[in-house]
Amino acid sequence: MVGAIFSQSLTAAALLLGQATAYNKRYIDNSTGTPQVVIPGASSYNGLNLVPQMGWNNWNAFHCNVNETLLLSTAQNMVDLGLRDLGYNYIVMDDCWSIGRNSSGYLVENPVKFPNGIKDITDKIHALGMKFGMYSSAGVFTCGRYPGSLGFETQDADLWASWGVDYLKYDNCFNQGQSGTPKLSFDRYNVMSKALNATGRDIVYSMCNWGNDDPYDWAYTIANSGRMSGDIYDSFNRPDDRCPCTEAVGCAWPGFHCSVMNILNKMPAIQSRTMSGYFNDMDMLEIGNGGQSDSEYVVHFTMWAMNSSPLLIGTNIGTLSPANLAIYSNPAIIALNQDKSAGAAVRKWRYVVDPDETGQGEISLWTRSMANGDTVIALLNAANTTMMMNATMNDIFFDQRTAGAYQAPPQLSQTWDVYDLWANRMTEEEAAAVINGTSTLSENSTSRYNATATSYIEGIAANNTALMGVKVGSIAPSGTFSAEIARHSVGIYRLRSQGKASPRKRDEL
Ligand SMILES: *[C@@H]1O[C@H](CO)[C@@H](O)[C@H](O)[C@H]1NC(C)=O
Ligand SMILES: *[C@@H]1O[C@H](CO)[C@@H](O)[C@H](O)[C@H]1NC(C)=O
Ligand SMILES: *[C@@H]1O[C@H](CO)[C@@H](O)[C@H](O)[C@H]1NC(C)=O
Ligand SMILES: *[C@@H]1O[C@H](CO)[C@@H](O)[C@H](O)[C@H]1NC(C)=O
Ligand SMILES: *[C@@H]1O[C@H](CO)[C@@H](O)[C@H](O)[C@H]1NC(C)=O
Ligand SMILES: *[C@@H]1O[C@H](CO)[C@@H](O)[C@H](O)[C@H]1NC(C)=O
Ligand SMILES: *[C@@H]1O[C@H](CO)[C@@H](O)[C@H](O)[C@H]1NC(C)=O
Ligand SMILES: *[C@@H]1O[C@H](CO)[C@@H](O)[C@H](O)[C@H]1NC(C)=O
Ligand SMILES: *[C@@H]1O[C@H](CO)[C@@H](O)[C@H](O)[C@H]1NC(C)=O
Ligand SMILES: *[C@@H]1O[C@H](CO)[C@@H](O)[C@H](O)[C@H]1NC(C)=O
């Protein structure tokens, strides 16, 4: 077994992030004892998107085949399936919506696809309690060769604001060579950032420059999220030469056809660059598009949530299967994503082992601290056989050691209750009933949640079972948590301390 251990000190990484270390303030969060770093300017530049955006985007399932009917029927379906009230509130239209510019230079929507105009669509989506996302490219053309916004930023931003647009996905095609250094990309994307701000309308700015020129190093002052990899495709771990990079940092050619595992494994190096108001976007979700098994889709959803990626459903909601609705609807997983800690997960270790027919095989342990002092761990088995996987308390709380002289983290002497976050997954029968409108589940059932009625933060504070999952045991001080994890699956657990260091009676497993 070839092993490698990866870990990252939050403090050291954050110091790298800050423009000037003199501005970095450290304080101890009294509820957890965890050192935190406050970096002025590193939270939302425009006050928007303090937790990752959620919604739907048509690209993965429909590509250019977007129109008024699709957007409006999807929005209505999302309300009916309870997805809006789980937090999926942006309907984002992707490429291929315009036919060019008129003689005054304004973009003109395709009148066949949008017979009533886009303003009419945003009005109807707003009436459903949802928000509308627009698409363009920081180039002379979009990726589908429709007019891009380079040189027309102010005019385009003004038009979208007049239509009631709430969100912009801004691509990177046909950029006239204005890329290759962080400065070139920053300056190009900043023009649109300024133009959006000048409209006076709240518009979430979602940069889609594929991780080119290391946006996680500079984009948090001008955008609300930034793609960190080439485009996803619906594969769990198959390598593809068109997605040549295995690391995010310094990837000169991000490409496309990047698998779930390829994108996930680019995240650990940039873990500290995820923050409230700026999220590393791992790209739109493929769940429902047919290329992966149920357990692989569960890994995809879980690890995107765990890393505070935006959660944009990328499939046909009108034909969503009960199993896939159950994945998208797990409120215990969404609650991680929407936690106000707004952080990404640390990959504590990774062993390359037991490859499958793609030549890929590995197991890894990921951890993340929640705002209320809970810790979440993910045991990921991307190897080809079932594994008994082990997380020691020492690995889980490795980052809580005092810098300099080693001191055992106080967490090691506490007992932690363990809650399985997939244990309350909605059954296929329940999900089928939701889809056909015959569900009798209460909004307070263990598998259903309404975040419009009760925010995730309030729900967690109230120990809502739909968010907490099912208690499956506890870990004694300095103990080890072990779980059997099937091939291409993940076990994800919320750990909650029973309290201060005084040893307590260990709960029955
Ligand atoms: C933590 O507690 C100390 C005193 O117990 C207090 O002075 C300090 O302000 C607290 N810090 C925070 C961030 O609440
Ligand atoms: C709208 O788009 C959907 C999805 O691509 C397609 O099935 C439908 O036929 C289109 N409707 C119209 C009126 O073009
Ligand atoms: C969720 O709660 C809101 C506000 O209470 C309510 O309007 C909405 O209908 C609920 N949604 C579902 C799916 O029950
Ligand atoms: C161009 O489009 C803009 C925005 O829709 C509109 O206000 C303007 O009248 C149009 N100009 C012409 C010449 O059609
Ligand atoms: C514009 O940016 C400023 C900070 O630079 C921010 O305070 C303000 O809320 C922003 N306005 C909009 C509409 O984004
Ligand atoms: C992976 O596991 C499957 C059984 O689940 C087996 O058929 C296949 O041969 C294994 N692949 C490799 C490369 O060992
Ligand atoms: C986890 O621990 C058990 C018991 O010590 C051991 O049999 C198993 O191989 C370990 N799992 C891994 C992946 O090392
Ligand atoms: C709706 O779902 C329930 C539960 O699966 C099923 O019994 C019923 O036949 C379904 N009705 C329709 C119209 O599909
Ligand atoms: C669900 O729980 C909330 C908060 O505890 C409560 O206000 C609401 O009435 C409950 N809804 C139902 C249908 O029991
Ligand atoms: C939630 O559970 C914790 C212990 O796990 C307990 O200390 C707290 O009082 C509970 N909160 C509520 C509102 O029941």
XYZ file of C-alpha atoms and ligand atoms in Angstrom:
649
model
C 0.000 0.000 0.000
C 1.450 3.334 -1.009
C 0.357 5.959 1.465
C 0.633 9.682 1.730
C -0.625 11.998 4.412
C -1.959 15.388 3.567
C -2.893 17.964 6.090
C -2.995 21.657 6.275
C -2.731 24.159 9.044
C -5.533 26.662 8.805
C -3.434 29.372 10.342
C -0.430 28.976 8.069
C -2.593 28.745 4.973
C -4.615 31.761 5.924
C -1.455 33.767 6.477
C -0.481 32.988 2.903
C -3.866 34.190 1.814
C -3.785 37.577 3.525
C -2.401 40.482 1.572
C -0.526 41.757 4.605
C -0.013 39.633 7.673
C -0.393 42.688 9.895
C -4.104 42.642 9.086
C -4.603 39.055 10.147
C -6.228 38.779 13.510
C -6.221 35.556 15.465
C -8.653 34.815 18.188
C -9.767 31.744 20.043
C -13.357 30.709 19.466
C -14.423 30.084 23.053
C -17.069 27.512 22.131
C -14.588 25.160 20.453
C -11.131 26.268 21.577
C -10.188 26.301 17.898
C -7.909 29.076 16.660
C -9.716 31.049 13.967
C -8.338 33.590 11.558
C -10.156 36.725 10.530
C -8.969 38.283 7.301
C -10.536 41.637 6.505
C -11.695 41.660 2.911
C -11.807 37.897 2.722
C -15.514 37.638 3.320
C -18.175 38.541 0.802
C -17.035 41.529 -1.261
C -20.630 42.501 -2.034
C -22.386 41.092 1.010
C -23.920 38.232 -1.012
C -23.551 34.446 -0.920
C -22.427 33.982 2.662
C -23.173 30.274 2.243
C -22.864 28.450 -1.089
C -25.472 29.145 -3.756
C -27.948 26.351 -4.538
C -30.186 25.868 -7.531
C -30.433 24.345 -10.971
C -28.617 24.937 -14.257
C -29.718 23.497 -17.594
C -26.299 22.820 -19.120
C -25.379 19.290 -18.009
C -28.690 17.808 -19.138
C -29.857 20.102 -21.954
C -26.794 21.963 -23.255
C -27.999 24.581 -25.775
C -31.598 23.321 -25.778
C -32.922 25.879 -23.347
C -36.214 27.776 -23.665
C -38.988 29.460 -21.727
C -40.991 26.261 -21.216
C -38.024 24.384 -19.798
C -37.063 27.157 -17.370
C -40.586 27.759 -16.093
C -41.608 24.122 -15.836
C -38.380 23.327 -14.002
C -38.996 26.138 -11.525
C -42.541 24.888 -10.872
C -41.304 21.297 -10.482
C -38.708 22.426 -7.983
C -41.373 24.090 -5.884
C -43.636 21.034 -6.095
C -40.861 18.585 -5.156
C -39.855 20.673 -2.156
C -36.473 21.468 -3.695
C -36.967 25.218 -3.474
C -37.705 24.864 0.224
C -34.555 22.821 0.690
C -32.671 25.909 -0.518
C -32.307 25.265 -4.273
C -33.547 28.693 -5.262
C -31.587 29.833 -8.341
C -32.806 28.838 -11.813
C -29.705 29.441 -13.923
C -29.946 29.589 -17.694
C -26.752 28.607 -19.499
C -25.389 29.371 -22.988
C -27.218 29.834 -26.325
C -29.968 32.225 -25.289
C -29.264 35.240 -27.555
C -29.294 35.899 -31.292
C -26.821 38.791 -31.318
C -26.769 42.503 -30.552
C -29.131 45.143 -31.884
C -27.937 48.330 -33.563
C -27.603 50.001 -30.148
C -25.286 47.227 -29.023
C -27.694 45.496 -26.614
C -28.004 41.724 -26.478
C -31.232 40.393 -27.970
C -32.815 37.196 -26.679
C -33.828 34.455 -29.121
C -37.531 35.147 -29.830
C -38.278 31.521 -30.714
C -36.864 30.161 -27.462
C -38.219 33.074 -25.409
C -41.394 34.317 -27.118
C -42.336 36.462 -24.101
C -38.826 37.728 -23.422
C -36.507 37.021 -20.532
C -37.935 39.741 -18.313
C -41.208 37.822 -18.350
C -39.363 34.676 -17.210
C -37.599 36.433 -14.336
C -40.928 37.930 -13.214
C -42.560 34.490 -13.165
C -39.616 32.905 -11.376
C -39.657 35.658 -8.764
C -43.382 35.067 -8.294
C -42.516 31.450 -7.399
C -40.171 32.696 -4.677
C -37.074 31.812 -6.703
C -34.257 33.726 -8.376
C -32.967 33.859 -11.925
C -29.430 33.349 -13.246
C -28.030 34.621 -16.532
C -25.035 33.400 -18.538
C -22.323 35.112 -20.559
C -18.591 34.877 -21.241
C -15.668 37.202 -20.503
C -14.756 36.917 -24.156
C -15.879 38.128 -27.552
C -18.048 35.011 -27.905
C -19.607 32.618 -25.446
C -18.425 29.011 -25.567
C -21.322 28.255 -27.944
C -20.210 31.174 -30.177
C -22.957 33.586 -29.264
C -21.949 37.193 -28.504
C -19.809 37.504 -25.370
C -19.604 40.433 -22.974
C -15.948 41.459 -23.307
C -16.032 45.199 -24.048
C -19.800 45.344 -23.392
C -19.749 44.750 -19.642
C -21.637 47.840 -18.512
C -24.260 47.649 -21.227
C -24.878 43.940 -20.569
C -24.962 44.273 -16.785
C -27.437 47.149 -17.091
C -29.691 45.143 -19.400
C -29.685 42.093 -17.112
C -30.406 44.265 -14.071
C -33.354 45.800 -15.945
C -34.636 42.276 -16.567
C -34.428 41.438 -12.842
C -31.489 39.048 -13.075
C -30.120 37.858 -9.702
C -27.032 35.871 -10.707
C -24.425 35.752 -13.448
C -22.442 32.704 -14.552
C -19.517 34.226 -16.427
C -17.523 31.895 -18.679
C -13.995 32.127 -20.070
C -14.241 31.288 -23.787
C -12.822 33.457 -26.583
C -11.010 35.735 -24.158
C -8.687 37.181 -26.807
C -5.638 35.861 -25.015
C -6.378 37.967 -21.953
C -5.373 35.092 -19.698
C -2.205 33.301 -18.709
C -1.386 35.381 -15.645
C -3.516 36.061 -12.575
C -3.357 39.792 -13.366
C -4.772 39.401 -16.874
C -7.641 37.236 -15.643
C -8.290 39.401 -12.593
C -8.508 42.569 -14.656
C -10.805 41.004 -17.231
C -13.202 39.526 -14.637
C -13.056 42.662 -12.502
C -14.613 44.791 -15.240
C -17.813 42.751 -15.004
C -17.634 42.732 -11.200
C -17.617 46.532 -11.216
C -20.359 46.709 -13.841
C -22.633 44.409 -11.827
C -22.004 46.400 -8.670
C -22.740 49.670 -10.473
C -26.233 48.472 -11.416
C -27.167 48.690 -7.731
C -28.954 45.332 -7.989
C -27.894 42.360 -5.851
C -26.392 39.973 -8.403
C -24.384 36.938 -7.319
C -21.252 36.797 -9.483
C -20.230 33.260 -10.331
C -16.928 33.155 -12.198
C -16.485 30.240 -14.562
C -12.852 30.462 -15.583
C -12.180 26.774 -14.886
C -9.528 27.470 -12.249
C -7.348 29.160 -14.858
C -4.701 31.500 -13.388
C -5.434 30.296 -9.827
C -8.603 32.320 -9.092
C -8.743 30.984 -5.511
C -5.766 33.290 -4.933
C -7.386 36.521 -6.089
C -11.079 36.252 -6.952
C -12.557 36.575 -3.457
C -12.364 40.372 -3.704
C -14.396 40.502 -6.930
C -16.654 37.424 -7.114
C -18.911 35.146 -5.057
C -17.675 31.834 -6.431
C -15.086 30.636 -8.883
C -14.762 27.370 -10.724
C -11.580 25.559 -9.679
C -11.377 22.876 -12.368
C -12.152 22.081 -15.970
C -15.738 21.026 -16.717
C -17.152 17.992 -14.960
C -18.479 14.988 -16.855
C -20.731 12.215 -15.646
C -18.014 9.774 -14.581
C -16.951 8.753 -11.093
C -13.229 8.306 -11.649
C -12.374 7.602 -15.290
C -9.302 9.586 -16.359
C -9.640 11.467 -19.655
C -6.790 13.137 -21.544
C -8.951 16.197 -22.154
C -8.779 16.906 -18.398
C -4.994 16.759 -18.038
C -4.447 18.268 -14.560
C -4.622 16.326 -11.322
C -3.827 19.387 -9.180
C -5.639 22.743 -9.133
C -2.648 24.936 -8.385
C -0.854 26.068 -11.523
C -3.080 24.081 -13.885
C -2.409 25.765 -17.218
C -4.883 23.726 -19.252
C -8.004 22.836 -17.211
C -9.831 21.222 -20.151
C -13.063 19.292 -19.691
C -14.262 15.725 -19.069
C -13.061 15.888 -15.469
C -14.396 13.092 -13.247
C -15.872 13.468 -9.770
C -12.717 12.049 -8.173
C -10.425 14.210 -10.321
C -12.211 17.395 -9.224
C -12.490 16.292 -5.600
C -8.771 15.574 -5.361
C -7.962 19.075 -6.601
C -9.694 20.575 -3.556
C -7.346 19.757 -0.642
C -4.542 22.050 -1.815
C -6.899 25.034 -1.976
C -8.900 24.117 1.142
C -8.115 27.417 2.892
C -9.331 29.420 -0.110
C -12.971 28.642 0.527
C -14.665 31.298 2.610
C -17.986 32.934 3.320
C -18.868 34.953 0.219
C -16.402 33.156 -2.084
C -16.710 29.460 -2.769
C -14.609 27.157 -4.861
C -17.086 25.853 -7.403
C -16.552 22.158 -8.146
C -19.033 22.466 -11.051
C -22.651 21.458 -11.508
C -24.006 18.184 -10.184
C -24.429 15.189 -12.506
C -26.770 13.171 -10.262
C -29.578 11.848 -12.453
C -27.729 11.872 -15.762
C -27.116 8.136 -15.770
C -23.321 7.775 -15.857
C -22.736 6.666 -12.263
C -24.111 4.200 -9.738
C -26.318 5.264 -6.853
C -23.472 5.063 -4.341
C -21.175 7.044 -6.657
C -23.792 9.781 -6.929
C -24.024 9.768 -3.123
C -20.236 10.340 -2.983
C -20.548 13.156 -5.551
C -23.291 14.935 -3.586
C -21.721 14.345 -0.176
C -18.245 15.547 -1.078
C -19.516 18.626 -2.953
C -21.570 19.547 0.127
C -18.702 18.768 2.482
C -16.420 21.143 0.551
C -18.905 24.041 0.438
C -19.183 23.832 -3.328
C -22.177 25.555 -4.869
C -24.904 22.911 -5.295
C -26.452 23.321 -8.728
C -28.645 20.452 -9.852
C -27.606 19.574 -13.408
C -30.280 17.148 -14.505
C -33.821 17.059 -15.895
C -36.053 17.721 -12.886
C -39.096 16.684 -14.897
C -37.850 13.090 -15.145
C -36.011 12.852 -11.822
C -36.118 9.313 -10.414
C -37.141 8.670 -6.812
C -33.592 7.525 -5.952
C -32.061 10.689 -7.349
C -34.635 12.919 -5.670
C -33.715 11.194 -2.420
C -30.054 12.128 -2.949
C -30.706 15.770 -3.823
C -33.152 15.999 -0.897
C -31.015 14.789 1.999
C -31.265 17.752 4.381
C -28.553 16.394 6.706
C -26.047 16.737 3.867
C -27.357 20.090 2.655
C -27.049 21.414 6.219
C -23.273 20.835 6.032
C -23.088 22.773 2.816
C -25.151 25.632 4.221
C -23.296 25.771 7.553
C -22.149 29.286 8.307
C -18.595 28.028 8.876
C -18.466 28.194 5.054
C -15.298 26.124 4.960
C -13.974 23.290 2.861
C -12.921 19.910 4.186
C -9.363 18.933 5.051
C -8.180 15.660 3.569
C -6.319 14.159 6.508
C -5.001 11.141 4.684
C -5.197 9.404 1.345
C -3.940 5.975 0.405
C -3.713 4.924 -3.209
C -4.883 1.325 -3.175
C -6.857 -1.402 -4.950
C -7.581 0.118 -8.381
C -10.613 -0.732 -10.484
C -10.721 -1.094 -14.277
C -10.056 2.657 -14.725
C -6.714 2.197 -12.976
C -7.922 4.387 -10.083
C -8.318 3.273 -6.486
C -7.929 5.074 -3.182
C -9.331 5.629 0.288
C -9.300 8.900 2.210
C -10.397 10.618 5.414
C -11.869 14.128 5.264
C -12.805 16.329 8.208
C -14.509 19.659 8.655
C -15.341 21.866 11.633
C -18.885 23.169 11.895
C -19.845 26.585 13.265
C -21.444 25.062 16.399
C -18.379 23.015 17.370
C -19.498 19.753 15.764
C -16.960 17.988 13.556
C -17.914 16.120 10.413
C -15.859 13.245 9.053
C -16.131 11.490 5.708
C -14.639 8.057 5.127
C -14.380 7.776 1.359
C -13.821 4.412 -0.267
C -12.968 4.926 -3.937
C -11.215 1.571 -4.094
C -12.615 -1.523 -5.763
C -13.584 -3.558 -2.685
C -15.446 -3.082 0.580
C -13.121 -1.800 3.311
C -13.221 -1.528 7.061
C -12.150 2.100 7.399
C -10.712 3.693 10.513
C -10.580 7.299 11.680
C -8.512 7.854 14.804
C -9.319 10.810 17.026
C -5.723 11.884 16.548
C -6.208 12.091 12.770
C -9.571 13.815 13.104
C -8.222 16.519 15.441
C -4.728 16.726 14.006
C -5.126 20.418 13.150
C -6.150 21.331 16.705
C -2.638 20.721 18.043
C -1.043 23.869 19.372
C 1.435 25.312 16.912
C 5.030 24.984 18.050
C 5.336 22.676 21.040
C 2.974 19.731 20.716
C 0.036 19.703 23.057
C -2.680 17.115 22.903
C -5.837 18.756 21.548
C -8.547 18.954 24.235
C -10.897 17.211 21.806
C -8.868 14.017 22.270
C -9.987 13.698 25.858
C -13.675 14.093 25.098
C -16.300 11.523 24.173
C -17.985 12.153 20.826
C -21.412 10.994 19.755
C -21.505 9.838 16.138
C -24.471 10.548 13.833
C -24.753 8.880 10.420
C -25.924 11.547 7.962
C -27.285 9.134 5.342
C -29.221 6.936 7.781
C -32.442 8.911 7.252
C -32.306 8.874 3.447
C -35.818 9.154 2.015
C -36.982 5.725 0.804
C -37.753 5.258 -2.884
C -41.400 4.768 -1.982
C -41.521 8.073 -0.133
C -39.682 9.830 -2.953
C -42.031 8.345 -5.553
C -44.968 9.698 -3.598
C -43.358 13.156 -3.465
C -42.903 13.020 -7.237
C -46.490 12.016 -7.922
C -47.884 14.493 -5.416
C -49.334 11.920 -3.035
C -46.804 12.273 -0.237
C -48.207 12.356 3.254
C -44.855 12.979 4.923
C -44.953 15.801 7.429
C -42.501 18.602 6.827
C -40.992 17.491 10.142
C -40.460 13.857 9.180
C -36.947 12.477 9.522
C -36.387 12.499 5.756
C -37.952 15.803 4.766
C -37.065 19.355 5.706
C -38.345 22.838 4.944
C -35.542 25.378 5.178
C -37.871 28.191 4.163
C -39.842 27.569 7.351
C -36.848 26.812 9.600
C -33.308 27.705 8.580
C -30.611 25.034 8.714
C -28.871 26.928 11.500
C -32.048 26.944 13.620
C -32.698 23.300 12.764
C -29.254 22.210 13.870
C -29.567 24.258 17.068
C -32.829 22.402 17.763
C -31.220 18.988 17.060
C -33.741 18.345 14.281
C -33.436 14.639 13.384
C -33.720 15.275 9.644
C -30.503 17.293 9.935
C -28.725 15.254 12.608
C -29.209 11.818 11.059
C -29.158 8.777 13.305
C -26.852 8.229 16.243
C -24.806 5.116 15.542
C -22.394 5.143 18.460
C -19.843 7.203 20.283
C -16.081 7.442 20.335
C -14.236 7.266 23.611
C -11.376 9.694 24.377
C -8.440 9.030 22.035
C -10.462 6.282 20.385
C -10.969 5.219 16.798
C -14.120 5.230 14.719
C -14.426 2.315 12.304
C -17.034 1.618 9.672
C -17.391 -0.818 6.818
C -17.647 1.221 3.635
C -18.618 -0.414 0.356
C -16.755 0.058 -2.934
C -17.240 3.574 -4.393
C -19.143 4.775 -1.340
C -18.773 7.218 1.491
C -19.686 7.166 5.152
C -20.285 10.633 6.547
C -20.783 11.329 10.225
C -21.447 14.357 12.383
C -19.502 14.150 15.647
C -20.819 16.014 18.648
C -18.909 16.269 21.874
C -20.659 15.015 24.987
C -19.006 17.893 26.793
C -15.891 18.788 28.658
C -12.924 16.556 29.235
C -14.281 14.694 32.268
C -14.628 11.105 31.049
C -18.205 9.946 30.839
C -19.801 6.591 30.584
C -19.420 5.339 27.035
C -22.728 4.905 25.250
C -23.669 1.499 23.965
C -22.803 1.090 20.309
C -13.316 34.406 25.068
O -13.361 34.489 26.464
C -12.537 35.525 27.033
C -12.610 35.481 28.541
O -13.068 34.268 29.018
C -13.004 36.875 26.521
O -12.164 37.888 27.033
C -12.977 36.883 25.019
O -13.499 38.079 24.553
C -13.762 35.711 24.445
N -13.586 35.687 23.006
C -14.593 35.617 22.181
C -14.227 35.597 20.724
O -15.748 35.573 22.536
C -37.983 23.463 -24.849
O -36.824 22.735 -24.439
C -37.113 21.406 -24.069
C -35.823 20.812 -23.513
O -34.776 20.917 -24.406
C -37.665 20.640 -25.252
O -37.957 19.325 -24.869
C -38.916 21.330 -25.740
O -39.378 20.709 -26.918
C -38.669 22.795 -26.027
N -39.932 23.452 -26.253
C -40.091 24.352 -27.196
C -41.444 24.959 -27.280
O -39.193 24.647 -27.961
C -42.249 25.375 3.475
O -42.584 26.396 4.364
C -43.073 27.574 3.730
C -43.208 28.650 4.786
O -43.754 28.142 5.934
C -44.353 27.239 3.020
O -44.841 28.372 2.364
C -44.069 26.143 2.002
O -45.251 25.733 1.359
C -43.428 24.935 2.656
N -43.000 24.024 1.616
C -43.283 22.726 1.602
C -42.706 21.917 0.487
O -43.985 22.204 2.444
C -31.782 47.418 -28.333
O -32.136 46.712 -27.143
C -32.384 47.570 -26.036
C -32.583 46.679 -24.811
O -33.560 45.721 -25.016
C -33.577 48.435 -26.333
O -33.812 49.281 -25.212
C -33.285 49.248 -27.563
O -34.447 49.977 -27.916
C -32.911 48.377 -28.727
N -32.454 49.188 -29.798
C -32.852 48.994 -31.041
C -32.310 49.913 -32.056
O -33.605 48.084 -31.348
C -21.057 47.248 -4.302
O -19.820 47.078 -3.624
C -19.783 47.613 -2.324
C -18.422 47.374 -1.731
O -17.419 47.612 -2.632
C -20.811 46.993 -1.458
O -20.833 47.604 -0.197
C -22.161 47.102 -2.106
O -23.115 46.382 -1.344
C -22.143 46.564 -3.501
N -23.421 46.761 -4.126
C -23.971 45.857 -4.897
C -25.311 46.186 -5.438
O -23.436 44.801 -5.201
C -13.167 -4.691 -9.387
O -14.174 -5.399 -8.673
C -15.026 -6.147 -9.498
C -16.066 -6.795 -8.599
O -16.775 -5.816 -7.928
C -14.243 -7.185 -10.249
O -15.109 -7.855 -11.151
C -13.141 -6.524 -11.043
O -12.313 -7.519 -11.638
C -12.281 -5.667 -10.137
N -11.316 -4.943 -10.943
C -10.021 -5.012 -10.756
C -9.166 -4.244 -11.695
O -9.543 -5.659 -9.840
C -8.999 -0.775 10.073
O -8.709 -1.464 11.268
C -8.994 -2.862 11.189
C -8.785 -3.421 12.600
O -7.538 -3.047 13.073
C -8.102 -3.512 10.157
O -8.440 -4.867 10.034
C -8.349 -2.817 8.823
O -7.468 -3.315 7.849
C -8.142 -1.320 8.942
N -8.519 -0.704 7.674
C -7.646 -0.128 6.849
C -8.198 0.417 5.578
O -6.474 -0.015 7.090
C -47.746 7.414 -6.356
O -46.808 6.820 -5.489
C -47.361 5.838 -4.630
C -46.273 5.396 -3.692
O -45.200 4.873 -4.404
C -47.951 4.728 -5.453
O -48.548 3.805 -4.594
C -48.979 5.274 -6.407
O -49.436 4.259 -7.267
C -48.387 6.384 -7.237
N -49.414 6.994 -8.032
C -49.231 7.325 -9.293
C -50.365 8.007 -9.962
O -48.190 7.088 -9.881
C -42.528 21.392 12.325
O -41.661 21.900 13.330
C -41.723 23.305 13.484
C -40.648 23.704 14.454
O -40.594 22.837 15.523
C -43.116 23.694 13.945
O -43.201 25.098 14.050
C -44.131 23.208 12.921
O -45.429 23.459 13.363
C -43.980 21.717 12.667
N -44.851 21.329 11.567
C -45.657 20.277 11.645
C -46.483 19.989 10.421
O -45.749 19.574 12.618
C -29.150 19.354 21.443
O -28.337 18.276 21.846
C -27.287 18.655 22.742
C -26.487 17.433 23.085
O -26.196 16.653 21.998
C -27.857 19.273 24.007
O -26.797 19.737 24.799
C -28.762 20.429 23.641
O -29.387 20.918 24.798
C -29.811 19.991 22.636
N -30.579 21.142 22.216
C -31.892 21.136 22.198
C -32.555 22.406 21.763
O -32.553 20.146 22.505
